[in-house]
Amino acid sequence: MAQPDVPYWNPKNETLARVDLERLQGEKLKRRVRWAYERSPFYRRKMDEAKVTPEQIRGLADLRRLPLTTREEWMASIAARPLFGELLARDSERAIRYHLTSGTSGRMPLRVLDDVTDWQWIAECWCYGFWGFGVRPSDIVFFAFSYGSFIGFWGAHYACEKIGALVIPSGNMTTENRVHQIVEMGATVVCATPTYALRMAQVARDLGIDLPRQSKVKRLVLSGEPAGSIPASRKLIEDAWGGVCGDTAGMTELGTIMMFECAHRPGGAHIIEDHFIEEVLDPSTLEPVGYGEKGERVVTSFGRAFVPVLRYRTADMVEKMEAAACPCGRGFDLYRGGILGRWDDMRKIRGTNVYPRAIEAIVREQEDVDEFQIVFHKVDVVDEVTVKVELKPKPQSAWESLRERLSKDLAAAHEGLRINVERAETGSLPRFELKAKRFVDLRGRA
Ligand SMILES: [Zn+2]
């Protein structure tokens, strides 16, 4: 473990010069490819089909010789060979834990197994994030998390134990109980999805608890949704809690996080580049795009012996910025604004591209909004998008003026596209405890 006054969890690797970092990535890539080829029937077949041998992968420059992997292939492998498909690179008897993806968009959930060393690695990656954001052994960390089969904050829990912080799990507690515990136990760090951080703040308000005054929370570690990096959403959370937000992002396919915001929070999250290779590709040509250009995240992981992940297409939209953009001294590049959304969430409405995250960024600027929902629907044959808005109990502005302001801002951000804004009854929109599903498409598949 690092010394408390050192800002990095792994001072050596986090401050490597790019050339040394890439050499390290090349070495790890070689070993990982060989591991996957020799033990995972899934990767052996893919590489055989692509006519690539492990010997041809001699360093980072050879990465693009490897075929891309998709979630569809993974799902097909599970369907053909239940329960885990042919990805596993270890005998399932070695496993100590089973998890599965949350199964969003009605897709088949992916099932994963991990062994003891995998869990050490999963916790290690989270340690980079917690330590880098300023969590120390003296902290009291509250996990507003259900500890179910969704992998979520499991690794973060172990990371905090590894750091030596006091961990407070809250598995089956009600939101009211969680709020009371956070105040009573003097929690200094809260881990939650952005949606749930806001939900707890709403409940605290209903309970008459003033979180900035009555709680000791200084930091909120967010994960699970892009909102952790949307400025207006963060401000809402920070104002409600009186603490600062640090975004992280991970995925069940990796078991852990691959990026985190450091204490400097320069408008982006550092990629944990000694444990992952993150490529950004144009999703249609599959050619790499440069710094400052949007593309699809493609990830290669060096950890997790059970589930190798090589050049996995995530459908996440990202934009890289150079490490030097952050003054913290890390050599790790960043993703500007975290995960910018998902390519498959994009909808074309009367010729204009509409992204739910972009709408959220605008809706959250209105402080009177308590909850919202984005609905794509058809009126006769015309595609429409309607934003349903629920107001806080005591709104500052009149509904009509808020509606006009919101309509104007939404249209301005979408080439003049008309986006309907409707008021929803108090408490009528769904509230979420984990990841929000604020985005509904009623149009069916075209
Ligand atoms: Zn930094």
CSV table of C-alpha atoms and ligand atoms in Angstrom, one decimal:
chain,number,residue,atom,x,y,z
A,1,MET,CA,0.0,0.0,0.0
A,2,ALA,CA,1.1,3.5,-0.8
A,3,GLN,CA,1.9,6.1,2.0
A,4,PRO,CA,-1.1,8.3,2.8
A,5,ASP,CA,0.6,11.4,1.5
A,6,VAL,CA,1.4,9.8,-1.9
A,7,PRO,CA,-1.3,10.4,-4.4
A,8,TYR,CA,-0.9,7.2,-6.3
A,9,TRP,CA,-1.8,3.6,-5.3
A,10,ASN,CA,0.9,2.2,-7.5
A,11,PRO,CA,3.4,5.1,-7.8
A,12,LYS,CA,5.8,3.2,-10.1
A,13,ASN,CA,3.3,2.2,-12.8
A,14,GLU,CA,1.0,5.2,-12.5
A,15,THR,CA,3.9,7.6,-13.4
A,16,LEU,CA,5.6,5.6,-16.2
A,17,ALA,CA,6.5,7.5,-19.3
A,18,ARG,CA,4.4,6.6,-22.3
A,19,VAL,CA,7.2,4.6,-23.9
A,20,ASP,CA,7.7,2.5,-20.8
A,21,LEU,CA,4.0,2.1,-20.3
A,22,GLU,CA,3.6,0.8,-23.8
A,23,ARG,CA,6.5,-1.6,-23.4
A,24,LEU,CA,4.8,-3.0,-20.2
A,25,GLN,CA,1.5,-3.3,-22.1
A,26,GLY,CA,3.2,-5.1,-24.9
A,27,GLU,CA,4.8,-7.6,-22.5
A,28,LYS,CA,1.5,-8.2,-20.7
A,29,LEU,CA,-0.3,-8.5,-24.0
A,30,LYS,CA,2.0,-11.3,-25.2
A,31,ARG,CA,1.4,-13.3,-22.0
A,32,ARG,CA,-2.3,-12.7,-22.1
A,33,VAL,CA,-2.8,-13.8,-25.7
A,34,ARG,CA,-0.8,-17.0,-25.1
A,35,TRP,CA,-2.9,-17.7,-22.0
A,36,ALA,CA,-6.2,-17.2,-23.8
A,37,TYR,CA,-5.1,-19.2,-26.9
A,38,GLU,CA,-3.9,-22.2,-24.9
A,39,ARG,CA,-6.8,-22.4,-22.4
A,40,SER,CA,-9.9,-20.8,-23.8
A,41,PRO,CA,-11.5,-22.8,-26.7
A,42,PHE,CA,-13.4,-19.6,-27.7
A,43,TYR,CA,-10.2,-17.5,-28.3
A,44,ARG,CA,-8.3,-20.4,-29.9
A,45,ARG,CA,-11.1,-20.8,-32.5
A,46,LYS,CA,-11.3,-17.0,-33.1
A,47,MET,CA,-7.5,-16.7,-33.6
A,48,ASP,CA,-7.4,-19.8,-35.7
A,49,GLU,CA,-10.1,-18.4,-37.9
A,50,ALA,CA,-8.3,-15.1,-38.2
A,51,LYS,CA,-5.0,-17.0,-38.9
A,52,VAL,CA,-3.2,-15.4,-36.0
A,53,THR,CA,-0.8,-17.3,-33.7
A,54,PRO,CA,0.4,-16.2,-30.3
A,55,GLU,CA,3.9,-16.1,-31.7
A,56,GLN,CA,2.9,-13.2,-34.0
A,57,ILE,CA,1.9,-11.1,-31.1
A,58,ARG,CA,5.3,-9.7,-30.0
A,59,GLY,CA,4.2,-6.4,-28.6
A,60,LEU,CA,1.7,-3.6,-28.5
A,61,ALA,CA,2.1,-2.9,-32.3
A,62,ASP,CA,0.7,-6.3,-33.0
A,63,LEU,CA,-2.6,-5.7,-31.1
A,64,ARG,CA,-4.6,-5.0,-34.2
A,65,ARG,CA,-3.8,-8.4,-35.7
A,66,LEU,CA,-6.1,-9.9,-33.1
A,67,PRO,CA,-9.8,-10.2,-34.1
A,68,LEU,CA,-12.4,-8.1,-32.3
A,69,THR,CA,-14.7,-9.8,-29.8
A,70,THR,CA,-18.4,-8.9,-29.5
A,71,ARG,CA,-21.0,-9.4,-26.8
A,72,GLU,CA,-23.1,-11.3,-29.4
A,73,GLU,CA,-20.3,-13.9,-29.8
A,74,TRP,CA,-20.1,-14.3,-26.1
A,75,MET,CA,-23.8,-14.7,-25.7
A,76,ALA,CA,-23.8,-17.2,-28.6
A,77,SER,CA,-21.1,-19.2,-26.9
A,78,ILE,CA,-23.1,-19.3,-23.7
A,79,ALA,CA,-26.3,-20.4,-25.6
A,80,ALA,CA,-24.4,-23.2,-27.4
A,81,ARG,CA,-22.5,-24.4,-24.3
A,82,PRO,CA,-24.4,-23.5,-21.1
A,83,LEU,CA,-23.8,-22.2,-18.5
A,84,PHE,CA,-20.6,-20.3,-19.3
A,85,GLY,CA,-19.8,-20.9,-23.0
A,86,GLU,CA,-16.3,-21.6,-24.1
A,87,LEU,CA,-14.6,-18.4,-22.9
A,88,LEU,CA,-13.4,-19.7,-19.5
A,89,ALA,CA,-9.7,-20.3,-19.3
A,90,ARG,CA,-9.7,-22.2,-16.1
A,91,ASP,CA,-11.5,-25.3,-14.7
A,92,SER,CA,-14.7,-24.2,-13.1
A,93,GLU,CA,-13.8,-26.1,-10.0
A,94,ARG,CA,-11.2,-23.4,-9.1
A,95,ALA,CA,-13.9,-20.8,-9.0
A,96,ILE,CA,-15.0,-19.2,-5.7
A,97,ARG,CA,-17.7,-16.8,-7.0
A,98,TYR,CA,-20.3,-16.5,-9.7
A,99,HIS,CA,-21.8,-13.3,-11.1
A,100,LEU,CA,-23.9,-12.2,-14.0
A,101,THR,CA,-24.5,-9.0,-15.9
A,102,SER,CA,-27.7,-7.0,-15.1
A,103,GLY,CA,-29.1,-8.1,-18.4
A,104,THR,CA,-30.2,-4.6,-19.6
A,105,SER,CA,-32.1,-4.2,-22.9
A,106,GLY,CA,-33.7,-7.6,-22.5
A,107,ARG,CA,-30.5,-9.3,-23.6
A,108,MET,CA,-29.2,-12.6,-22.3
A,109,PRO,CA,-27.1,-12.0,-19.2
A,110,LEU,CA,-23.4,-12.9,-19.4
A,111,ARG,CA,-22.3,-15.3,-16.6
A,112,VAL,CA,-18.8,-15.2,-15.1
A,113,LEU,CA,-16.7,-17.1,-12.7
A,114,ASP,CA,-13.7,-15.9,-10.7
A,115,ASP,CA,-11.0,-17.5,-8.5
A,116,VAL,CA,-9.1,-16.1,-5.5
A,117,THR,CA,-6.4,-14.4,-7.7
A,118,ASP,CA,-9.0,-12.9,-9.9
A,119,TRP,CA,-10.6,-11.3,-6.9
A,120,GLN,CA,-7.3,-9.9,-5.7
A,121,TRP,CA,-6.8,-8.3,-9.1
A,122,ILE,CA,-10.4,-6.9,-9.2
A,123,ALA,CA,-9.8,-5.3,-5.8
A,124,GLU,CA,-6.4,-4.0,-6.9
A,125,CYS,CA,-8.0,-2.1,-9.9
A,126,TRP,CA,-10.6,-0.5,-7.6
A,127,CYS,CA,-7.7,0.5,-5.2
A,128,TYR,CA,-6.2,2.7,-8.0
A,129,GLY,CA,-9.5,4.6,-8.2
A,130,PHE,CA,-10.3,5.0,-4.5
A,131,TRP,CA,-6.8,5.9,-3.5
A,132,GLY,CA,-6.4,8.3,-6.5
A,133,PHE,CA,-9.6,10.1,-5.6
A,134,GLY,CA,-8.3,10.5,-2.0
A,135,VAL,CA,-9.8,7.7,0.1
A,136,ARG,CA,-7.4,6.8,2.9
A,137,PRO,CA,-7.3,4.3,5.8
A,138,SER,CA,-8.9,6.8,8.1
A,139,ASP,CA,-12.1,7.0,6.0
A,140,ILE,CA,-15.4,5.4,6.8
A,141,VAL,CA,-16.9,4.1,3.5
A,142,PHE,CA,-20.6,3.4,3.2
A,143,PHE,CA,-21.7,1.1,0.3
A,144,ALA,CA,-25.3,1.8,-0.8
A,145,PHE,CA,-25.3,-1.4,-2.8
A,146,SER,CA,-27.3,-4.6,-2.6
A,147,TYR,CA,-24.5,-7.2,-2.7
A,148,GLY,CA,-26.4,-9.4,-5.1
A,149,SER,CA,-25.4,-11.3,-8.2
A,150,PHE,CA,-24.7,-8.1,-10.0
A,151,ILE,CA,-20.9,-7.5,-9.6
A,152,GLY,CA,-21.2,-3.7,-9.1
A,153,PHE,CA,-19.4,-2.5,-6.0
A,154,TRP,CA,-18.3,-5.9,-4.8
A,155,GLY,CA,-14.7,-5.3,-5.8
A,156,ALA,CA,-14.8,-1.8,-4.4
A,157,HIS,CA,-15.7,-3.3,-1.0
A,158,TYR,CA,-12.6,-5.4,-1.0
A,159,ALA,CA,-10.5,-2.5,-2.2
A,160,CYS,CA,-11.5,-0.5,0.8
A,161,GLU,CA,-10.6,-3.3,3.1
A,162,LYS,CA,-7.3,-3.6,1.3
A,163,ILE,CA,-6.7,0.2,1.8
A,164,GLY,CA,-7.7,-0.2,5.5
A,165,ALA,CA,-10.7,2.0,5.5
A,166,LEU,CA,-13.7,1.1,7.7
A,167,VAL,CA,-16.3,-0.5,5.4
A,168,ILE,CA,-20.1,-0.3,6.1
A,169,PRO,CA,-22.1,-2.7,3.9
A,170,SER,CA,-25.8,-2.0,3.6
A,171,GLY,CA,-27.1,-5.0,1.6
A,172,ASN,CA,-30.8,-5.1,2.3
A,173,MET,CA,-31.4,-1.8,4.1
A,174,THR,CA,-34.1,0.5,3.0
A,175,THR,CA,-33.1,3.9,1.7
A,176,GLU,CA,-34.4,5.6,4.9
A,177,ASN,CA,-32.1,3.3,7.0
A,178,ARG,CA,-29.2,3.9,4.7
A,179,VAL,CA,-29.5,7.7,5.1
A,180,HIS,CA,-29.8,7.3,8.9
A,181,GLN,CA,-26.7,5.0,9.0
A,182,ILE,CA,-24.6,7.4,6.9
A,183,VAL,CA,-25.3,10.2,9.4
A,184,GLU,CA,-25.1,8.1,12.5
A,185,MET,CA,-21.9,6.3,11.6
A,186,GLY,CA,-20.2,9.4,10.4
A,187,ALA,CA,-19.5,8.0,6.9
A,188,THR,CA,-17.0,10.1,5.0
A,189,VAL,CA,-17.3,8.3,1.7
A,190,VAL,CA,-20.5,7.1,0.0
A,191,CYS,CA,-20.4,4.7,-3.0
A,192,ALA,CA,-23.5,4.5,-5.2
A,193,THR,CA,-24.8,4.9,-8.7
A,194,PRO,CA,-25.5,8.6,-9.6
A,195,THR,CA,-29.2,7.7,-9.7
A,196,TYR,CA,-29.1,6.3,-6.2
A,197,ALA,CA,-27.0,9.1,-4.8
A,198,LEU,CA,-29.8,11.5,-5.9
A,199,ARG,CA,-32.5,9.1,-4.6
A,200,MET,CA,-30.9,9.0,-1.1
A,201,ALA,CA,-30.7,12.8,-1.2
A,202,GLN,CA,-34.4,13.0,-2.0
A,203,VAL,CA,-35.2,10.7,0.9
A,204,ALA,CA,-33.0,12.6,3.3
A,205,ARG,CA,-34.9,15.8,2.3
A,206,ASP,CA,-38.2,14.0,3.0
A,207,LEU,CA,-36.8,12.9,6.4
A,208,GLY,CA,-35.9,16.5,7.2
A,209,ILE,CA,-32.1,15.6,7.2
A,210,ASP,CA,-29.7,18.3,6.0
A,211,LEU,CA,-26.9,16.1,4.5
A,212,PRO,CA,-24.3,18.8,4.1
A,213,ARG,CA,-24.8,19.9,7.7
A,214,GLN,CA,-25.6,16.7,9.4
A,215,SER,CA,-23.4,14.1,7.6
A,216,LYS,CA,-19.6,13.9,7.4
A,217,VAL,CA,-19.6,12.8,3.7
A,218,LYS,CA,-16.8,14.4,1.8
A,219,ARG,CA,-16.6,12.2,-1.2
A,220,LEU,CA,-19.0,10.2,-3.4
A,221,VAL,CA,-17.6,7.5,-5.5
A,222,LEU,CA,-20.0,7.0,-8.4
A,223,SER,CA,-20.2,4.1,-10.8
A,224,GLY,CA,-22.6,2.3,-13.1
A,225,GLU,CA,-24.0,5.2,-15.2
A,226,PRO,CA,-22.6,7.9,-17.4
A,227,ALA,CA,-24.3,10.5,-15.2
A,228,GLY,CA,-21.2,10.4,-12.8
A,229,SER,CA,-19.5,12.6,-15.3
A,230,ILE,CA,-22.4,14.8,-16.5
A,231,PRO,CA,-21.6,18.3,-15.0
A,232,ALA,CA,-25.2,19.2,-14.2
A,233,SER,CA,-26.0,15.8,-12.6
A,234,ARG,CA,-22.8,16.0,-10.5
A,235,LYS,CA,-23.5,19.5,-9.3
A,236,LEU,CA,-27.0,18.3,-8.2
A,237,ILE,CA,-25.4,15.4,-6.2
A,238,GLU,CA,-22.6,17.6,-4.8
A,239,ASP,CA,-25.0,20.3,-3.7
A,240,ALA,CA,-27.4,17.8,-2.1
A,241,TRP,CA,-24.6,16.0,-0.2
A,242,GLY,CA,-22.0,18.7,0.4
A,243,GLY,CA,-19.2,16.5,-0.9
A,244,VAL,CA,-17.3,16.0,-4.2
A,245,CYS,CA,-18.1,13.3,-6.8
A,246,GLY,CA,-15.5,11.0,-8.3
A,247,ASP,CA,-16.6,9.0,-11.3
A,248,THR,CA,-15.5,5.5,-12.1
A,249,ALA,CA,-16.6,3.0,-14.8
A,250,GLY,CA,-16.4,-0.7,-15.0
A,251,MET,CA,-18.3,-3.6,-16.5
A,252,THR,CA,-19.2,-7.1,-15.5
A,253,GLU,CA,-17.2,-8.5,-18.5
A,254,LEU,CA,-14.1,-7.1,-16.8
A,255,GLY,CA,-15.2,-7.6,-13.2
A,256,THR,CA,-13.8,-4.3,-12.1
A,257,ILE,CA,-13.2,-0.7,-13.1
A,258,MET,CA,-10.9,0.4,-15.9
A,259,MET,CA,-11.1,4.1,-15.3
A,260,PHE,CA,-11.3,6.6,-12.4
A,261,GLU,CA,-11.3,10.2,-11.7
A,262,CYS,CA,-8.3,11.4,-9.7
A,263,ALA,CA,-8.5,14.1,-7.0
A,264,HIS,CA,-7.7,16.8,-9.5
A,265,ARG,CA,-10.8,16.0,-11.5
A,266,PRO,CA,-9.7,17.6,-14.8
A,267,GLY,CA,-12.9,16.8,-16.6
A,268,GLY,CA,-12.0,13.2,-17.4
A,269,ALA,CA,-11.2,9.9,-15.9
A,270,HIS,CA,-7.8,8.1,-16.1
A,271,ILE,CA,-7.6,4.8,-17.8
A,272,ILE,CA,-5.8,2.1,-15.7
A,273,GLU,CA,-3.4,1.5,-18.5
A,274,ASP,CA,-1.1,-1.0,-16.7
A,275,HIS,CA,-4.0,-3.4,-16.4
A,276,PHE,CA,-5.9,-2.6,-19.6
A,277,ILE,CA,-5.4,-1.5,-23.2
A,278,GLU,CA,-8.2,0.8,-24.3
A,279,GLU,CA,-8.5,1.4,-28.0
A,280,VAL,CA,-10.9,4.0,-29.5
A,281,LEU,CA,-12.2,2.9,-32.9
A,282,ASP,CA,-14.6,4.5,-35.4
A,283,PRO,CA,-17.5,2.1,-35.0
A,284,SER,CA,-18.2,1.8,-38.7
A,285,THR,CA,-14.7,1.6,-40.2
A,286,LEU,CA,-13.1,0.1,-37.1
A,287,GLU,CA,-10.1,2.3,-37.7
A,288,PRO,CA,-8.5,4.0,-34.6
A,289,VAL,CA,-9.4,7.6,-34.0
A,290,GLY,CA,-7.1,10.1,-32.4
A,291,TYR,CA,-7.2,12.2,-29.2
A,292,GLY,CA,-10.2,14.4,-29.1
A,293,GLU,CA,-12.3,12.3,-31.5
A,294,LYS,CA,-15.3,10.3,-30.4
A,295,GLY,CA,-15.2,6.5,-31.0
A,296,GLU,CA,-16.1,3.2,-29.6
A,297,ARG,CA,-14.2,1.7,-26.6
A,298,VAL,CA,-12.5,-1.6,-27.3
A,299,VAL,CA,-10.9,-3.1,-24.3
A,300,THR,CA,-8.2,-5.7,-23.6
A,301,SER,CA,-7.8,-6.8,-20.0
A,302,PHE,CA,-4.6,-8.2,-18.5
A,303,GLY,CA,-6.2,-9.5,-15.3
A,304,ARG,CA,-8.8,-12.1,-14.5
A,305,ALA,CA,-7.4,-15.5,-15.4
A,306,PHE,CA,-10.8,-17.1,-15.6
A,307,VAL,CA,-12.3,-14.8,-18.2
A,308,PRO,CA,-9.9,-13.4,-20.8
A,309,VAL,CA,-11.1,-10.3,-22.6
A,310,LEU,CA,-9.3,-9.5,-25.8
A,311,ARG,CA,-10.3,-6.6,-28.0
A,312,TYR,CA,-13.8,-6.5,-26.7
A,313,ARG,CA,-16.3,-4.1,-28.4
A,314,THR,CA,-18.2,-2.3,-25.6
A,315,ALA,CA,-20.5,0.0,-27.6
A,316,ASP,CA,-19.5,2.8,-25.2
A,317,MET,CA,-18.8,6.1,-26.7
A,318,VAL,CA,-15.6,7.8,-25.5
A,319,GLU,CA,-13.1,10.4,-26.4
A,320,LYS,CA,-9.4,10.2,-25.3
A,321,MET,CA,-7.4,13.0,-23.9
A,322,GLU,CA,-3.6,12.9,-23.2
A,323,ALA,CA,-2.3,12.2,-19.7
A,324,ALA,CA,-0.7,15.6,-19.6
A,325,ALA,CA,-4.1,17.2,-19.6
A,326,CYS,CA,-4.2,16.4,-15.9
A,327,PRO,CA,-1.8,18.0,-13.4
A,328,CYS,CA,-1.6,14.9,-11.1
A,329,GLY,CA,1.5,13.5,-12.8
A,330,ARG,CA,-0.1,10.2,-13.9
A,331,GLY,CA,1.1,8.8,-17.2
A,332,PHE,CA,-2.4,7.3,-17.8
A,333,ASP,CA,-4.5,8.8,-20.6
A,334,LEU,CA,-8.0,10.0,-19.8
A,335,TYR,CA,-11.5,9.7,-21.2
A,336,ARG,CA,-12.9,13.2,-21.4
A,337,GLY,CA,-16.2,13.3,-19.6
A,338,GLY,CA,-16.0,9.6,-18.8
A,339,ILE,CA,-18.3,7.3,-20.7
A,340,LEU,CA,-20.2,9.6,-23.1
A,341,GLY,CA,-23.1,7.2,-23.7
A,342,ARG,CA,-23.7,4.1,-25.8
A,343,TRP,CA,-23.6,4.0,-29.5
A,344,ASP,CA,-26.7,1.7,-29.5
A,345,ASP,CA,-28.7,4.3,-27.4
A,346,MET,CA,-28.6,6.8,-30.2
A,347,ARG,CA,-31.9,7.3,-31.9
A,348,LYS,CA,-32.6,9.1,-35.2
A,349,ILE,CA,-35.6,11.4,-34.8
A,350,ARG,CA,-36.7,13.1,-38.0
A,351,GLY,CA,-33.1,13.0,-39.3
A,352,THR,CA,-31.5,14.3,-36.1
A,353,ASN,CA,-29.3,12.1,-33.8
A,354,VAL,CA,-30.6,12.1,-30.3
A,355,TYR,CA,-28.6,10.7,-27.3
A,356,PRO,CA,-30.3,10.2,-23.9
A,357,ARG,CA,-27.1,11.4,-22.2
A,358,ALA,CA,-27.2,14.7,-24.0
A,359,ILE,CA,-30.9,15.2,-23.0
A,360,GLU,CA,-30.0,14.3,-19.4
A,361,ALA,CA,-27.2,16.9,-19.4
A,362,ILE,CA,-29.8,19.6,-20.3
A,363,VAL,CA,-32.6,18.5,-18.1
A,364,ARG,CA,-30.4,18.3,-15.0
A,365,GLU,CA,-29.5,22.0,-15.4
A,366,GLN,CA,-33.0,22.8,-14.3
A,367,GLU,CA,-32.8,22.6,-10.5
A,368,ASP,CA,-36.5,22.2,-10.1
A,369,VAL,CA,-36.5,18.8,-11.8
A,370,ASP,CA,-36.8,15.9,-9.4
A,371,GLU,CA,-37.1,13.0,-11.8
A,372,PHE,CA,-37.5,12.6,-15.6
A,373,GLN,CA,-38.0,10.1,-18.3
A,374,ILE,CA,-37.3,10.2,-22.1
A,375,VAL,CA,-39.9,8.5,-24.3
A,376,PHE,CA,-39.4,7.9,-28.0
A,377,HIS,CA,-42.8,7.2,-29.6
A,378,LYS,CA,-44.8,7.7,-32.8
A,379,VAL,CA,-47.8,10.0,-33.4
A,380,ASP,CA,-49.4,8.6,-36.6
A,381,VAL,CA,-46.3,7.9,-38.6
A,382,VAL,CA,-44.1,10.7,-37.2
A,383,ASP,CA,-41.3,9.9,-34.7
A,384,GLU,CA,-41.5,12.0,-31.5
A,385,VAL,CA,-39.4,12.4,-28.4
A,386,THR,CA,-41.1,13.5,-25.2
A,387,VAL,CA,-39.3,14.4,-22.0
A,388,LYS,CA,-41.6,13.8,-19.0
A,389,VAL,CA,-40.6,15.9,-16.0
A,390,GLU,CA,-41.5,15.7,-12.3
A,391,LEU,CA,-40.8,18.8,-10.3
A,392,LYS,CA,-39.5,19.1,-6.7
A,393,PRO,CA,-42.1,19.7,-4.0
A,394,LYS,CA,-41.4,23.5,-3.9
A,395,PRO,CA,-40.2,24.6,-7.3
A,396,GLN,CA,-38.5,27.9,-7.7
A,397,SER,CA,-40.1,28.7,-11.1
A,398,ALA,CA,-43.5,28.4,-12.6
A,399,TRP,CA,-44.1,25.3,-14.8
A,400,GLU,CA,-44.8,27.2,-18.0
A,401,SER,CA,-41.6,29.1,-17.9
A,402,LEU,CA,-39.6,26.0,-17.0
A,403,ARG,CA,-41.2,24.1,-19.9
A,404,GLU,CA,-40.4,26.9,-22.3
A,405,ARG,CA,-36.8,27.1,-21.1
A,406,LEU,CA,-36.3,23.4,-21.4
A,407,SER,CA,-37.9,23.1,-24.8
A,408,LYS,CA,-35.7,26.0,-26.1
A,409,ASP,CA,-32.5,24.4,-24.7
A,410,LEU,CA,-33.3,21.0,-26.0
A,411,ALA,CA,-34.1,22.3,-29.4
A,412,ALA,CA,-30.9,24.4,-29.5
A,413,ALA,CA,-28.8,21.3,-28.7
A,414,HIS,CA,-30.5,19.3,-31.4
A,415,GLU,CA,-30.4,21.4,-34.6
A,416,GLY,CA,-33.8,22.9,-33.8
A,417,LEU,CA,-35.5,19.5,-33.4
A,418,ARG,CA,-38.8,19.8,-31.5
A,419,ILE,CA,-38.6,17.8,-28.3
A,420,ASN,CA,-41.9,17.7,-26.3
A,421,VAL,CA,-41.7,18.5,-22.6
A,422,GLU,CA,-44.6,17.2,-20.4
A,423,ARG,CA,-45.2,17.5,-16.7
A,424,ALA,CA,-45.6,14.3,-14.8
A,425,GLU,CA,-47.5,14.0,-11.5
A,426,THR,CA,-45.4,14.1,-8.3
A,427,GLY,CA,-44.2,10.6,-7.6
A,428,SER,CA,-45.5,9.1,-10.9
A,429,LEU,CA,-42.2,8.4,-12.6
A,430,PRO,CA,-40.3,5.3,-11.6
A,431,ARG,CA,-37.5,5.7,-9.0
A,432,PHE,CA,-34.5,3.5,-9.3
A,433,GLU,CA,-32.3,1.9,-6.7
A,434,LEU,CA,-29.5,0.8,-9.0
A,435,LYS,CA,-29.1,1.8,-12.6
A,436,ALA,CA,-31.8,4.1,-13.9
A,437,LYS,CA,-34.0,3.1,-16.9
A,438,ARG,CA,-35.1,6.6,-17.8
A,439,PHE,CA,-35.1,5.9,-21.5
A,440,VAL,CA,-38.1,4.2,-23.1
A,441,ASP,CA,-38.6,3.5,-26.8
A,442,LEU,CA,-42.2,2.6,-27.6
A,443,ARG,CA,-41.8,2.5,-31.3
A,444,GLY,CA,-40.8,-1.1,-31.7
A,445,ARG,CA,-38.1,-2.2,-34.0
A,446,ALA,CA,-38.2,-0.7,-37.4
B,1,ZN,ZN,-5.1,13.0,-12.7
